Coordinates of C-alpha atoms in Angstrom, one line a residue:
G353 CA 7.5 5.7 13.7
T354 CA 8.2 8.8 15.7
Q355 CA 8.2 10.9 12.5
Y356 CA 4.5 10.1 12.2
Q357 CA 3.9 11.8 15.6
S358 CA 5.6 15.1 14.6
S359 CA 3.5 18.3 14.7
R360 CA 4.3 19.0 11.1
Y361 CA 3.2 15.5 9.9
Q362 CA 0.0 15.8 12.0
L363 CA -0.8 19.2 10.5
A364 CA -0.3 17.8 7.0
L365 CA -2.7 15.0 7.7
K366 CA -5.3 17.3 9.1
Q367 CA -5.0 19.7 6.1
A368 CA -5.5 16.7 3.8
H369 CA -8.5 15.5 5.8
I370 CA -6.8 12.2 6.6
R371 CA -7.4 10.5 9.9
Q372 CA -4.3 8.8 11.3
S373 CA -4.5 5.4 12.9
M374 CA -1.4 4.1 14.8
S375 CA -0.8 0.8 16.4
R376 CA 0.8 0.3 19.8
K377 CA 4.5 1.1 20.1
S378 CA 6.8 -1.5 18.6
T379 CA 3.8 -3.7 17.5
P380 CA 3.8 -3.8 13.7
T381 CA 1.7 -7.0 13.9
D382 CA -1.3 -4.9 14.8
N383 CA -1.5 -4.1 11.1
A384 CA 0.5 -6.9 9.5
V385 CA -1.3 -6.7 6.1
V386 CA -0.5 -3.0 5.7
E387 CA 3.1 -3.5 7.0
S388 CA 3.5 -6.3 4.4
I389 CA 2.3 -4.3 1.4
I390 CA 4.4 -1.3 2.4
H391 CA 7.4 -3.5 2.6
Q392 CA 6.6 -4.9 -0.9
I393 CA 6.2 -1.4 -2.3
K394 CA 9.5 -0.3 -0.8
V395 CA 11.3 -3.3 -2.3
G396 CA 9.7 -2.9 -5.6
T397 CA 10.0 0.8 -6.1
V398 CA 12.1 2.7 -3.6
L399 CA 15.0 0.6 -2.3
N400 CA 18.0 0.5 -4.7
H401 CA 16.2 2.9 -7.1
T402 CA 16.7 6.6 -7.6
Y403 CA 14.2 8.9 -9.3
P404 CA 15.1 12.3 -10.8
T405 CA 11.8 13.9 -9.7
Q406 CA 8.9 13.2 -7.4
V407 CA 6.7 12.8 -10.5
A408 CA 9.0 10.0 -11.7
L409 CA 8.7 8.3 -8.3
E410 CA 4.9 8.7 -8.3
E411 CA 4.7 7.2 -11.8
A412 CA 6.8 4.2 -10.7
L413 CA 4.4 3.7 -7.7
V414 CA 1.4 3.8 -10.0
R415 CA 3.0 1.3 -12.4
W416 CA 3.9 -1.0 -9.4
I417 CA 0.4 -0.9 -8.0
Y418 CA -1.2 -1.6 -11.4
S419 CA 1.1 -4.5 -12.0
Y420 CA 0.5 -5.9 -8.5
N421 CA -3.3 -5.7 -8.9
H422 CA -3.5 -7.0 -12.5
Y423 CA -0.6 -9.5 -12.9
R424 CA 0.6 -10.8 -9.5
I425 CA -1.2 -14.0 -8.7
R426 CA -1.6 -14.8 -5.0
R427 CA -1.9 -18.2 -3.4
K428 CA -4.3 -16.9 -0.8
N429 CA -6.5 -15.7 -3.6
N430 CA -6.7 -19.2 -5.1
W431 CA -4.0 -18.3 -7.6
L432 CA -5.9 -15.3 -8.9
T433 CA -4.7 -11.7 -9.2
P434 CA -6.2 -9.2 -6.8
I435 CA -8.4 -7.7 -9.5
A436 CA -9.6 -11.2 -10.7
M437 CA -10.4 -12.1 -7.1
R438 CA -12.3 -8.9 -6.5
T439 CA -14.3 -9.4 -9.7
Q440 CA -15.1 -13.0 -8.7
Y441 CA -16.2 -11.8 -5.3
Q442 CA -18.4 -9.1 -6.7
K443 CA -20.1 -11.5 -9.1
Q444 CA -20.8 -13.9 -6.3
K445 CA -22.1 -11.1 -4.1
V446 CA -24.6 -10.1 -6.8
A447 CA -25.8 -13.7 -7.5

C-alpha cells in the first residue's frame, strides 16, 4: 500500500475531492468487505486480461459491476442479488 501514500497519489485525490481512508499497516481485515470486493473485481476483470485502451478496461469494469449487482446471487443476501436485496430493504423501510 505504499503507492497510496505517495505525494503524487495524495495530490490526485485532493484534486478529485476524495478523502482517503487507510487502515493500519498490514491489517487488511480492518476493511475486509472492501478488500474482498476489490479482489473479486481484479479476478473478474484485470488478472489474465489485457485491454487495448483505458476505455476498454473501464467498459469491462462497468459490465462486471452491473453483472455483479444484477445477476450474482449471494447466500448472505438470502439468495438474492444485491439489487434485489436493496429493493427489498427499501420496500421494508417504507412500510
